[in-house]
Coordinates of C-alpha atoms in Angstrom, one line a residue:
Chain A
X1 CA 12.2 -34.4 27.2
X2 CA 11.7 -31.3 25.2
X3 CA 13.4 -30.8 21.8
X4 CA 15.6 -27.7 22.1
X5 CA 14.5 -24.5 20.3
X6 CA 17.6 -24.4 18.2
X7 CA 16.9 -27.8 16.6
X8 CA 13.4 -26.7 15.7
X9 CA 14.6 -23.4 14.3
X10 CA 17.2 -25.2 12.2
X11 CA 14.5 -27.5 10.8
X12 CA 12.2 -24.6 10.2
X13 CA 15.0 -22.6 8.5
X14 CA 15.8 -25.6 6.3
X15 CA 12.2 -26.0 5.3
X16 CA 12.0 -22.2 4.6
X17 CA 15.0 -22.4 2.2
X18 CA 13.6 -25.5 0.5
X19 CA 10.4 -23.5 0.0
X20 CA 12.3 -20.5 -1.4
X21 CA 14.3 -22.8 -3.7
X22 CA 11.1 -24.4 -5.0
X23 CA 9.3 -21.1 -5.5
X24 CA 12.2 -19.5 -7.3
X25 CA 13.4 -22.3 -9.6
X26 CA 10.3 -24.2 -10.7
X27 CA 8.7 -23.3 -14.0
X28 CA 5.2 -24.3 -13.1
X29 CA 2.8 -22.0 -11.3
X30 CA 1.3 -24.8 -9.1
X31 CA 4.8 -25.7 -8.0
X32 CA 5.7 -22.1 -7.3
X33 CA 2.6 -21.8 -5.0
X34 CA 3.6 -25.1 -3.4
X35 CA 7.0 -23.7 -2.6
X36 CA 5.4 -20.7 -0.9
X37 CA 3.1 -23.0 1.0
X38 CA 6.2 -24.8 2.3
X39 CA 7.6 -21.4 3.4
X40 CA 4.4 -20.7 5.3
X41 CA 4.5 -24.1 7.0
X42 CA 8.1 -23.5 8.0
X43 CA 7.0 -20.3 9.7
X44 CA 4.1 -22.2 11.4
X45 CA 6.5 -24.8 12.6
X46 CA 8.8 -22.2 14.1
X47 CA 5.8 -20.6 15.8
X48 CA 4.8 -24.0 17.4
X49 CA 8.4 -24.7 18.4
X50 CA 8.7 -21.2 20.0
X51 CA 5.4 -21.7 21.8
X52 CA 6.9 -24.9 23.4
X53 CA 10.0 -23.0 24.4
X54 CA 8.1 -20.2 26.1
X55 CA 5.4 -22.5 27.4
X56 CA 2.6 -20.3 25.9
X57 CA -0.4 -21.1 23.7
X58 CA 0.0 -18.1 21.5
X59 CA 2.3 -19.7 19.0
X60 CA -0.1 -22.6 18.6
X61 CA -2.9 -20.1 17.9
X62 CA -0.8 -18.4 15.2
X63 CA -0.3 -21.8 13.5
X64 CA -4.0 -22.2 13.3
X65 CA -4.3 -18.7 11.8
X66 CA -1.6 -19.6 9.3
X67 CA -3.5 -22.6 8.1
X68 CA -6.7 -20.6 7.5
X69 CA -4.8 -17.8 5.7
X70 CA -2.9 -20.4 3.6
X71 CA -6.2 -21.9 2.5
X72 CA -7.5 -18.4 1.5
X73 CA -4.3 -17.8 -0.4
X74 CA -4.6 -21.0 -2.3
X75 CA -8.2 -20.3 -3.3
X76 CA -7.3 -16.9 -4.7
X77 CA -4.2 -18.3 -6.3
X78 CA -5.8 -21.3 -7.9
X79 CA -8.6 -19.1 -9.3
X80 CA -6.0 -16.9 -10.9
X81 CA -4.1 -19.9 -12.2
X82 CA -7.3 -21.3 -13.8
X83 CA -7.9 -17.9 -15.5
X84 CA -4.4 -18.0 -16.8
X85 CA -4.6 -21.6 -18.0
X86 CA -7.8 -20.9 -19.9
X87 CA -6.2 -18.0 -21.6
X88 CA -2.7 -19.1 -22.3
X89 CA -3.0 -22.9 -22.2
X90 CA 0.3 -23.0 -20.1
X91 CA 1.3 -22.9 -16.5
X92 CA 4.8 -21.5 -17.2
X93 CA 5.0 -18.0 -15.7
X94 CA 7.6 -17.0 -18.3
X95 CA 5.2 -17.8 -21.2
X96 CA 2.4 -15.6 -19.8
X97 CA 3.2 -12.5 -21.8
Chain B
X1 CA -19.6 0.4 25.2
X2 CA -16.8 -1.4 23.4
X3 CA -18.4 -1.6 19.9
X4 CA -18.7 2.2 19.6
X5 CA -14.9 2.4 19.2
X6 CA -15.2 -0.1 16.3
X7 CA -17.9 1.9 14.4
X8 CA -15.7 2.8 11.3
X9 CA -14.8 -0.8 10.7
X10 CA -18.3 -2.0 11.3
X11 CA -19.6 0.6 8.9
X12 CA -17.3 -0.5 6.1
X13 CA -18.0 -4.1 6.8
X14 CA -21.7 -3.4 6.4
X15 CA -21.1 -1.5 3.2
X16 CA -19.1 -4.5 1.9
X17 CA -22.0 -6.8 2.8
X18 CA -24.5 -4.6 1.0
X19 CA -22.4 -4.9 -2.2
X20 CA -22.2 -8.6 -1.8
X21 CA -26.0 -8.5 -1.9
X22 CA -26.0 -6.1 -4.9
X23 CA -23.6 -8.3 -6.8
X24 CA -26.0 -11.1 -6.5
X25 CA -29.0 -9.3 -8.0
X26 CA -29.8 -10.2 -11.6
X27 CA -30.1 -6.6 -12.9
X28 CA -26.8 -4.9 -13.8
X29 CA -27.2 -1.2 -13.1
X30 CA -23.9 0.7 -13.0
X31 CA -25.4 4.0 -12.1
X32 CA -27.1 2.5 -9.1
X33 CA -23.8 0.9 -8.0
X34 CA -21.9 4.1 -8.4
X35 CA -24.3 6.3 -6.4
X36 CA -24.6 3.7 -3.7
X37 CA -20.9 3.4 -3.5
X38 CA -20.3 7.1 -3.5
X39 CA -22.9 7.8 -0.8
X40 CA -21.6 4.9 1.3
X41 CA -18.0 6.1 1.0
X42 CA -19.1 9.7 1.8
X43 CA -20.9 8.3 4.9
X44 CA -17.7 6.3 5.8
X45 CA -15.7 9.5 5.7
X46 CA -18.2 11.2 8.1
X47 CA -18.2 8.2 10.4
X48 CA -14.4 8.1 10.6
X49 CA -14.3 11.9 11.2
X50 CA -16.8 11.5 14.0
X51 CA -14.8 8.7 15.6
X52 CA -11.5 10.5 15.4
X53 CA -11.3 11.1 19.2
X54 CA -12.2 7.5 20.2
X55 CA -9.7 5.7 22.3
X56 CA -9.5 2.2 23.7
X57 CA -8.2 -1.3 23.5
X58 CA -10.3 -4.1 21.9
X59 CA -10.2 -7.8 21.4
X60 CA -7.9 -8.9 24.3
X61 CA -5.7 -5.7 23.7
X62 CA -4.8 -6.8 20.2
X63 CA -6.5 -3.8 18.6
X64 CA -5.7 -0.3 19.6
X65 CA -8.0 2.6 18.9
X66 CA -6.0 5.8 19.4
X67 CA -5.6 9.2 17.6
X68 CA -2.8 7.7 15.4
X69 CA -5.1 4.9 14.1
X70 CA -8.2 7.1 13.8
X71 CA -6.3 9.8 11.9
X72 CA -5.1 7.2 9.4
X73 CA -8.6 5.8 9.2
X74 CA -9.8 9.3 8.2
X75 CA -7.1 9.3 5.5
X76 CA -8.1 5.9 4.3
X77 CA -11.8 6.7 4.0
X78 CA -10.9 9.9 2.3
X79 CA -8.8 7.9 -0.2
X80 CA -11.7 5.5 -0.7
X81 CA -14.2 8.4 -1.2
X82 CA -12.0 10.1 -3.7
X83 CA -11.3 6.9 -5.7
X84 CA -15.0 6.0 -5.8
X85 CA -15.7 9.6 -7.0
X86 CA -13.6 8.8 -10.0
X87 CA -15.6 5.7 -10.8
X88 CA -18.5 7.4 -12.6
X89 CA -17.0 6.2 -15.9
X90 CA -15.6 2.8 -14.8
X91 CA -14.7 1.7 -18.3
X92 CA -11.7 -0.3 -17.3
X93 CA -13.9 -3.0 -15.7
X94 CA -16.5 -5.1 -17.4
X95 CA -20.1 -3.8 -16.7
X96 CA -21.2 -6.9 -14.8
X97 CA -18.4 -6.8 -12.3
X98 CA -18.9 -3.2 -11.1
X99 CA -20.6 -4.2 -7.8
X100 CA -17.8 -6.8 -7.1
X101 CA -15.3 -4.0 -7.8
X102 CA -16.9 -1.8 -5.1
X103 CA -17.3 -4.8 -2.7
X104 CA -13.6 -5.5 -2.9
X105 CA -12.7 -1.8 -2.6
X106 CA -14.7 -1.6 0.6
X107 CA -13.2 -4.9 1.9
X108 CA -9.7 -3.7 1.2
X109 CA -10.4 -0.4 3.0
X110 CA -11.8 -2.3 5.9
X111 CA -8.7 -4.5 6.0
X112 CA -6.4 -1.5 5.9
X113 CA -8.4 0.2 8.7
X114 CA -7.8 -3.0 10.8
X115 CA -4.2 -2.9 9.8
X116 CA -3.5 0.6 11.1
X117 CA -5.1 -0.3 14.5
X118 CA -3.4 -3.7 14.9
X119 CA -0.9 -3.9 17.8
X120 CA -0.5 -7.7 17.9
X121 CA 1.5 -9.9 15.5
X122 CA -1.5 -12.0 14.5
X123 CA -3.8 -9.1 13.9
X124 CA -1.2 -7.3 11.8
X125 CA -0.6 -10.4 9.7
X126 CA -4.3 -11.2 9.2
X127 CA -5.3 -7.7 8.2
X128 CA -2.3 -7.3 5.9
X129 CA -3.3 -10.5 4.1
X130 CA -7.0 -9.5 3.8
X131 CA -6.1 -6.2 2.2
X132 CA -3.6 -7.9 -0.2
X133 CA -6.1 -10.6 -1.3
X134 CA -8.7 -8.0 -2.1
X135 CA -6.2 -6.2 -4.3
X136 CA -5.1 -9.3 -6.2
X137 CA -8.6 -10.0 -7.3
X138 CA -9.3 -6.3 -8.0
X139 CA -6.3 -6.2 -10.4
X140 CA -7.6 -9.2 -12.3
X141 CA -10.9 -7.5 -12.9
X142 CA -9.5 -5.4 -15.7
X143 CA -11.7 -5.6 -18.8
X144 CA -8.7 -6.1 -21.0
X145 CA -8.3 -9.5 -19.4
X146 CA -4.8 -10.3 -20.8
X147 CA -3.4 -7.2 -19.2
X148 CA -5.3 -7.7 -15.9
X149 CA -4.4 -11.4 -15.3
X150 CA -0.7 -10.9 -16.1
X151 CA -0.5 -8.0 -13.7
X152 CA -2.5 -9.9 -11.1
X153 CA -0.3 -12.9 -11.4
X154 CA 2.9 -10.9 -10.9
X155 CA 1.3 -9.0 -8.0
X156 CA 0.1 -12.3 -6.4
X157 CA 3.4 -14.1 -6.7
X158 CA 5.5 -11.3 -5.3
X159 CA 2.8 -10.6 -2.7
X160 CA 2.6 -14.1 -1.3
X161 CA 6.3 -14.5 -1.4
X162 CA 6.9 -11.4 0.6
X163 CA 4.2 -12.3 3.1
X164 CA 5.7 -15.7 3.6
X165 CA 9.0 -14.0 4.3
X166 CA 7.3 -11.7 6.7
X167 CA 5.5 -14.5 8.5
X168 CA 8.9 -16.3 9.0
X169 CA 10.2 -13.1 10.4
X170 CA 7.3 -12.9 12.8
X171 CA 8.0 -16.5 13.8
X172 CA 11.7 -15.7 14.5
X173 CA 10.7 -12.6 16.5
X174 CA 8.4 -14.7 18.6
X175 CA 11.0 -17.4 19.0
X176 CA 13.6 -14.9 20.2
X177 CA 11.4 -13.0 22.6
X178 CA 8.3 -15.0 23.4
X179 CA 6.2 -11.8 22.9
X180 CA 3.4 -11.1 20.5
X181 CA 2.1 -7.7 21.6
X182 CA 3.9 -4.6 20.1
X183 CA 3.5 -2.9 23.5
X184 CA 5.6 -5.7 25.1
X185 CA 8.0 -5.9 22.3
X186 CA 8.8 -2.1 22.5
X187 CA 10.1 -2.7 26.0
X188 CA 12.3 -5.7 25.2
X189 CA 13.4 -5.1 21.6
X190 CA 15.7 -2.1 22.1
X191 CA 17.9 -4.1 24.4
X192 CA 18.2 -7.1 22.1
X193 CA 18.0 -5.5 18.7
X194 CA 21.7 -6.1 18.0
X195 CA 21.4 -9.9 18.5
X196 CA 21.6 -11.5 15.0
X197 CA 18.4 -13.6 15.4
X198 CA 16.4 -10.5 16.4
X199 CA 17.8 -8.3 13.7
X200 CA 17.2 -10.9 11.0
X201 CA 13.6 -11.4 12.4
X202 CA 12.9 -7.6 12.3
X203 CA 14.3 -7.2 8.7
X204 CA 12.3 -10.2 7.4
X205 CA 9.2 -8.9 9.1
X206 CA 9.6 -5.5 7.5
X207 CA 9.7 -7.2 4.1
X208 CA 6.0 -7.6 4.1
X209 CA 5.4 -3.9 4.7
X210 CA 8.0 -3.0 2.1
X211 CA 6.0 -4.9 -0.4
X212 CA 2.9 -2.8 0.5
X213 CA 4.9 0.4 0.1
X214 CA 6.6 -0.8 -3.1
X215 CA 10.0 -0.3 -1.6
X216 CA 13.2 -2.0 -2.9
X217 CA 13.6 -5.0 -3.0
X218 CA 9.9 -5.7 -3.2
X219 CA 9.1 -3.0 -5.8
X220 CA 9.1 -5.1 -8.9
X221 CA 5.3 -5.4 -9.0
X222 CA 4.5 -1.7 -9.0
X223 CA 5.1 -0.8 -12.7
X224 CA 3.2 -3.8 -14.0
X225 CA 0.4 -3.6 -11.6
X226 CA -0.1 0.2 -12.2
X227 CA -0.2 -0.5 -15.9
X228 CA -2.3 -3.6 -15.7
X229 CA -4.9 -2.5 -13.1
X230 CA -8.0 -0.4 -14.0
X231 CA -7.0 3.3 -13.7
X232 CA -9.2 3.9 -10.7
X233 CA -7.7 0.9 -8.9
X234 CA -4.2 2.1 -9.7
X235 CA -5.2 5.4 -8.0
X236 CA -6.4 3.4 -5.0
X237 CA -3.1 1.4 -4.8
X238 CA -1.0 4.5 -5.2
X239 CA -2.9 6.4 -2.4
X240 CA -4.8 4.4 0.2
X241 CA -2.6 1.3 0.2
X242 CA 0.5 3.4 0.6
X243 CA -1.0 5.4 3.5
X244 CA -1.8 2.1 5.3
X245 CA 1.7 0.8 4.7
X246 CA 3.2 4.0 6.2
X247 CA 1.0 3.7 9.3
X248 CA 1.9 0.1 10.0
X249 CA 5.6 0.6 9.3
X250 CA 5.7 3.6 11.7
X251 CA 4.1 1.4 14.4
X252 CA 6.4 -1.6 13.9
X253 CA 9.6 0.4 13.4
X254 CA 8.8 2.5 16.5
X255 CA 8.4 -0.7 18.5
X256 CA 12.0 -1.7 17.7
X257 CA 13.1 1.6 19.4
X258 CA 16.6 1.1 17.9
X259 CA 18.9 4.1 17.8
X260 CA 22.2 4.1 15.9
X261 CA 21.9 0.4 15.1
X262 CA 22.5 -1.8 12.2
X263 CA 18.7 -1.6 11.6
X264 CA 18.8 2.1 10.9
X265 CA 21.7 1.6 8.5
X266 CA 20.0 -1.1 6.6
X267 CA 16.7 1.0 6.4
X268 CA 18.8 4.0 5.2
X269 CA 20.4 1.8 2.5
X270 CA 17.0 0.6 1.3
X271 CA 15.6 4.2 1.2
X272 CA 18.6 5.3 -0.9
X273 CA 18.3 2.4 -3.3
X274 CA 14.6 2.8 -3.6
X275 CA 14.6 6.5 -4.5
X276 CA 17.6 6.1 -6.9
X277 CA 16.1 3.1 -8.7
X278 CA 12.7 4.7 -8.9
X279 CA 14.0 8.0 -10.1
X280 CA 16.4 6.6 -12.7
X281 CA 13.9 4.2 -14.1
X282 CA 11.2 6.9 -14.3
X283 CA 13.5 9.0 -16.5
X284 CA 13.0 6.8 -19.6
X285 CA 9.3 5.9 -19.2
X286 CA 6.8 6.8 -22.0
X287 CA 3.7 5.4 -20.4
X288 CA 2.1 7.8 -17.9
X289 CA 1.0 5.2 -15.4
X290 CA 4.4 3.4 -15.5
X291 CA 6.1 6.7 -14.8
X292 CA 3.8 7.3 -11.9
X293 CA 4.6 3.8 -10.6
X294 CA 8.4 4.5 -10.6
X295 CA 7.8 7.9 -9.1
X296 CA 5.9 6.3 -6.2
X297 CA 8.8 3.8 -5.6
X298 CA 11.0 6.9 -5.3
X299 CA 8.5 8.7 -3.0
X300 CA 8.4 5.5 -0.8
X301 CA 12.1 6.0 -0.3
X302 CA 11.6 9.6 0.9
X303 CA 8.9 8.4 3.4
X304 CA 11.2 5.8 4.7
X305 CA 13.7 8.5 5.7
X306 CA 11.0 10.0 8.0
X307 CA 10.2 6.5 9.4
X308 CA 13.8 5.4 10.0
X309 CA 14.5 8.5 12.1
X310 CA 12.5 6.8 14.9
X311 CA 12.0 10.2 16.5
X312 CA 8.7 12.1 17.1
X313 CA 9.8 14.6 14.4
X314 CA 10.4 11.8 11.9
X315 CA 7.0 10.3 12.6
X316 CA 5.2 13.6 12.2
X317 CA 7.0 14.1 8.9
X318 CA 6.0 10.6 7.7
X319 CA 2.4 11.1 8.7
X320 CA 2.3 14.5 6.9
X321 CA 4.1 12.9 3.9
X322 CA 1.4 10.2 3.8
X323 CA -1.3 12.9 3.6
X324 CA 0.7 14.8 0.9
X325 CA 1.2 11.6 -1.1
X326 CA -2.6 10.9 -0.9
X327 CA -3.4 14.3 -2.4
X328 CA -0.6 14.5 -5.0
X329 CA -0.9 11.0 -6.4
X330 CA -4.7 11.2 -6.4
X331 CA -4.6 14.4 -8.5
X332 CA -2.2 12.7 -11.0
X333 CA -4.5 9.8 -11.3
X334 CA -7.5 12.0 -11.7
X335 CA -5.8 13.3 -14.8
X336 CA -5.1 9.8 -15.9
X337 CA -8.7 8.7 -15.5
X338 CA -10.1 11.8 -17.3
X339 CA -7.6 11.7 -20.2
X340 CA -8.2 7.9 -20.8
X341 CA -11.9 8.1 -20.9
X342 CA -12.1 4.7 -22.6
X343 CA -10.3 3.1 -19.7
X344 CA -7.0 2.5 -21.5
X345 CA -3.5 3.4 -20.5
X346 CA -2.5 7.0 -21.6
X347 CA 1.0 7.6 -22.8
X348 CA 2.8 10.8 -22.1
X349 CA 2.0 11.9 -25.7
X350 CA -1.7 11.8 -24.9
X351 CA -1.1 14.7 -22.6
X352 CA -0.1 17.0 -25.5
X353 CA -2.1 20.2 -25.7
X354 CA -4.0 19.4 -22.5
X355 CA -3.8 23.1 -21.4
X356 CA -6.1 24.0 -24.3
X357 CA -8.4 21.0 -24.1
X358 CA -8.9 21.3 -20.4
X359 CA -7.1 24.2 -18.7
X360 CA -8.4 23.1 -15.2
X361 CA -7.1 19.6 -15.5
X362 CA -3.8 20.8 -16.9
X363 CA -3.5 23.2 -13.9
X364 CA -4.3 20.4 -11.4
X365 CA -1.8 18.1 -13.1
X366 CA 0.9 20.8 -13.0
X367 CA 0.3 21.5 -9.3
X368 CA 0.4 17.8 -8.4
X369 CA 3.6 17.3 -10.4
X370 CA 5.2 20.3 -8.8
X371 CA 4.2 19.0 -5.4
X372 CA 5.6 15.6 -6.2
X373 CA 8.9 17.2 -7.2
X374 CA 8.9 19.3 -4.0
X375 CA 8.6 22.8 -5.5
X376 CA 7.4 25.5 -3.1
X377 CA 4.7 26.6 -2.2
X378 CA 3.0 23.2 -2.5
X379 CA 2.2 20.5 0.1
X380 CA 5.0 18.3 -1.4
X381 CA 7.6 20.9 -0.6
X382 CA 6.5 21.1 3.1
X383 CA 6.4 17.3 3.4
X384 CA 9.9 17.0 2.0
X385 CA 11.2 19.8 4.2
X386 CA 9.7 18.1 7.3
X387 CA 11.3 14.7 6.4
X388 CA 14.7 16.2 5.6
X389 CA 14.8 18.4 8.7
X390 CA 13.8 15.4 10.9
X391 CA 16.7 13.5 9.4
X392 CA 19.1 16.4 9.9
X393 CA 18.1 16.6 13.6
X394 CA 19.3 13.0 13.9
X395 CA 22.5 13.9 12.0
X396 CA 22.0 11.8 8.9
X397 CA 23.7 14.4 6.6
X398 CA 24.8 12.0 3.9
X399 CA 21.3 10.5 3.7
X400 CA 19.7 13.9 3.2
X401 CA 22.3 14.9 0.6
X402 CA 21.6 11.8 -1.4
X403 CA 17.9 12.4 -1.1
X404 CA 18.4 16.0 -2.3
X405 CA 20.4 14.8 -5.2
X406 CA 17.5 12.5 -6.1
X407 CA 15.0 15.3 -5.9
X408 CA 17.0 17.1 -8.6
X409 CA 17.0 14.0 -10.8
X410 CA 13.3 13.6 -10.4
X411 CA 12.7 17.2 -11.5
X412 CA 13.6 16.1 -15.0
X413 CA 10.8 13.7 -15.5
X414 CA 8.3 15.7 -13.5
X415 CA 8.9 18.6 -15.8
X416 CA 8.6 16.4 -18.8
X417 CA 5.0 15.8 -17.7
X418 CA 4.4 19.6 -17.4
X419 CA 6.1 20.1 -20.8
X420 CA 3.9 17.5 -22.4
X421 CA 0.7 19.1 -21.0
X422 CA 1.6 22.8 -21.6
X423 CA 4.2 23.1 -24.4
X424 CA 3.7 20.1 -26.8
X425 CA 1.2 20.5 -29.6
X426 CA -0.8 17.4 -30.3
X427 CA -0.1 15.7 -33.6
X428 CA -3.8 14.8 -34.0
X429 CA -6.6 16.7 -32.5
X430 CA -8.1 14.6 -29.7
X431 CA -11.5 15.4 -28.0
X432 CA -11.4 17.3 -24.8
X433 CA -11.8 15.3 -21.6
X434 CA -15.3 15.6 -20.3
X435 CA -15.5 17.1 -16.8
X436 CA -18.8 17.2 -15.1
X437 CA -19.7 19.9 -12.7
X438 CA -18.8 17.8 -9.6
X439 CA -15.5 16.7 -11.3
X440 CA -14.7 20.3 -11.8
X441 CA -15.4 21.1 -8.1
X442 CA -13.3 18.1 -7.0
X443 CA -10.4 19.2 -9.2
X444 CA -10.6 22.8 -7.9
X445 CA -10.7 21.5 -4.4
X446 CA -7.6 19.4 -4.9
X447 CA -5.7 22.3 -6.4
X448 CA -6.7 24.5 -3.5
X449 CA -5.7 21.8 -1.0
X450 CA -2.3 21.3 -2.5
X451 CA -1.5 25.0 -2.4
X452 CA -3.2 26.0 0.8
X453 CA -1.8 23.2 2.9
X454 CA 1.6 24.1 1.4
X455 CA 1.2 27.6 2.8
X456 CA -0.4 26.8 6.1
X457 CA 0.7 23.3 7.2
X458 CA 0.7 24.2 10.9
X459 CA -2.8 22.8 11.9
X460 CA -1.9 19.5 10.2
X461 CA 1.5 19.3 11.7
X462 CA 0.0 19.9 15.1
X463 CA -2.4 17.1 14.5
X464 CA 0.3 14.7 13.3
X465 CA 2.3 15.5 16.4
X466 CA -0.6 14.6 18.7
X467 CA -1.1 11.4 16.7
X468 CA 2.5 10.4 16.8
X469 CA 2.8 11.1 20.6
X470 CA 1.3 7.6 21.2
X471 CA 4.1 5.9 19.3
X472 CA 7.1 7.1 21.4

């Protein structure tokens, strides 16, 4: 039995808002990036769910691309965060002035 | 052969590879890097011009080479060439990073070329991300590291946030329709655009492009990044990056095919807020680059009017506006780079007495500023006229009235620039900006282009019309 698309979209939407919540409220750069990663994964989940609904492989392929792009994003972001930590000795974005 | 249609991209990829190799050599030679970059960028412009008539579909039809894409590739390579031409005194970037700077500039141009040709959701997303990642690192390369990393952090956080929102929008679009090719979407979307799921999906998707164009509500990065980035890079972000964003927005908005829908209303609201916020904030700026950043937020609002018309005239106007923005903004940044020879951020006061120190530069700045304000007979006037008349054809009278009102507001701060350059006397005598012979030639060419295209825009309008015919 297939899970209906609406259930998957509800789950993905919930994850997406958890991600936004985490990215907007946390005072730590690593946690902000983590929140945005959750948002990306919510989108990947929605893609996989939709791919099941339409019986196509394209959604699955997008999910793989999202993984690769998220990895690239983390590498750029962590490099930047290390730069910032060396300079300011803090990970609080409000204190980077 | 398939790969011949892909020559401009391959060329820029090879150029980026060459700079990867140069960045690994032990000897730091800035003159060598500059001349290599300048000749490669010049060659890139020629390659793009030669490939302008290429047509075809590549990579399982995810990549469309047509006149629209090729025209924008010419604009992008022109932007790259002009920006590299400014890099002879690249004082805003530490000496040992110059070859990395060019490497990332070429990578970013490559990504934006991929972006304007993409007609599949994955290829659009991947190329958009590649161009953004290059820019995040480029901003952080500022020699004054405190300024660079702060701006890069802000750019990065807002950038990945908006791209995550865009990806979720793409996912919803796919969930609602089961389609990933723009050419399929254009046939289905007009019928279902009023469904809530589809509308939300399209609005979220456009968020990623609004970030690139620095449009409300994703405009917060622009002032800080313009100020924090090296001057030459700020010029690149203000010109080439905007041109690519206009191209991809045109393609995606045209694919929705919506007429008289909620989507048009929400785009119109965003255009109005963007230009009002940009113009009002620009009124009080003292830093020249920050003022230019707010002015480009406002200009993005005007471009969006052309895009939201979703008509051939609107698309022509937006393409023409992109070209005009490239020339006008570049000329302003040429002045920024030449005035701040040490790579710092010039304030408006630094312009004082420019007409005596360097009459040519002052004249170029005045023409560019008049064009941005939309004073005839400059390219900016023609561009605004095209955009507004396209909107009037669709009957968006209120939108055009508000835009006109905004143009009047913007006159105030644009004229402040001219006043600073022509009427204010400097408190302390500052040395005249050094303009080499080639810089003089470039400045003169820009002045001529701004005026002549304003007088005889017809050839370019005809070309824009041919390019936009593939959209509708």
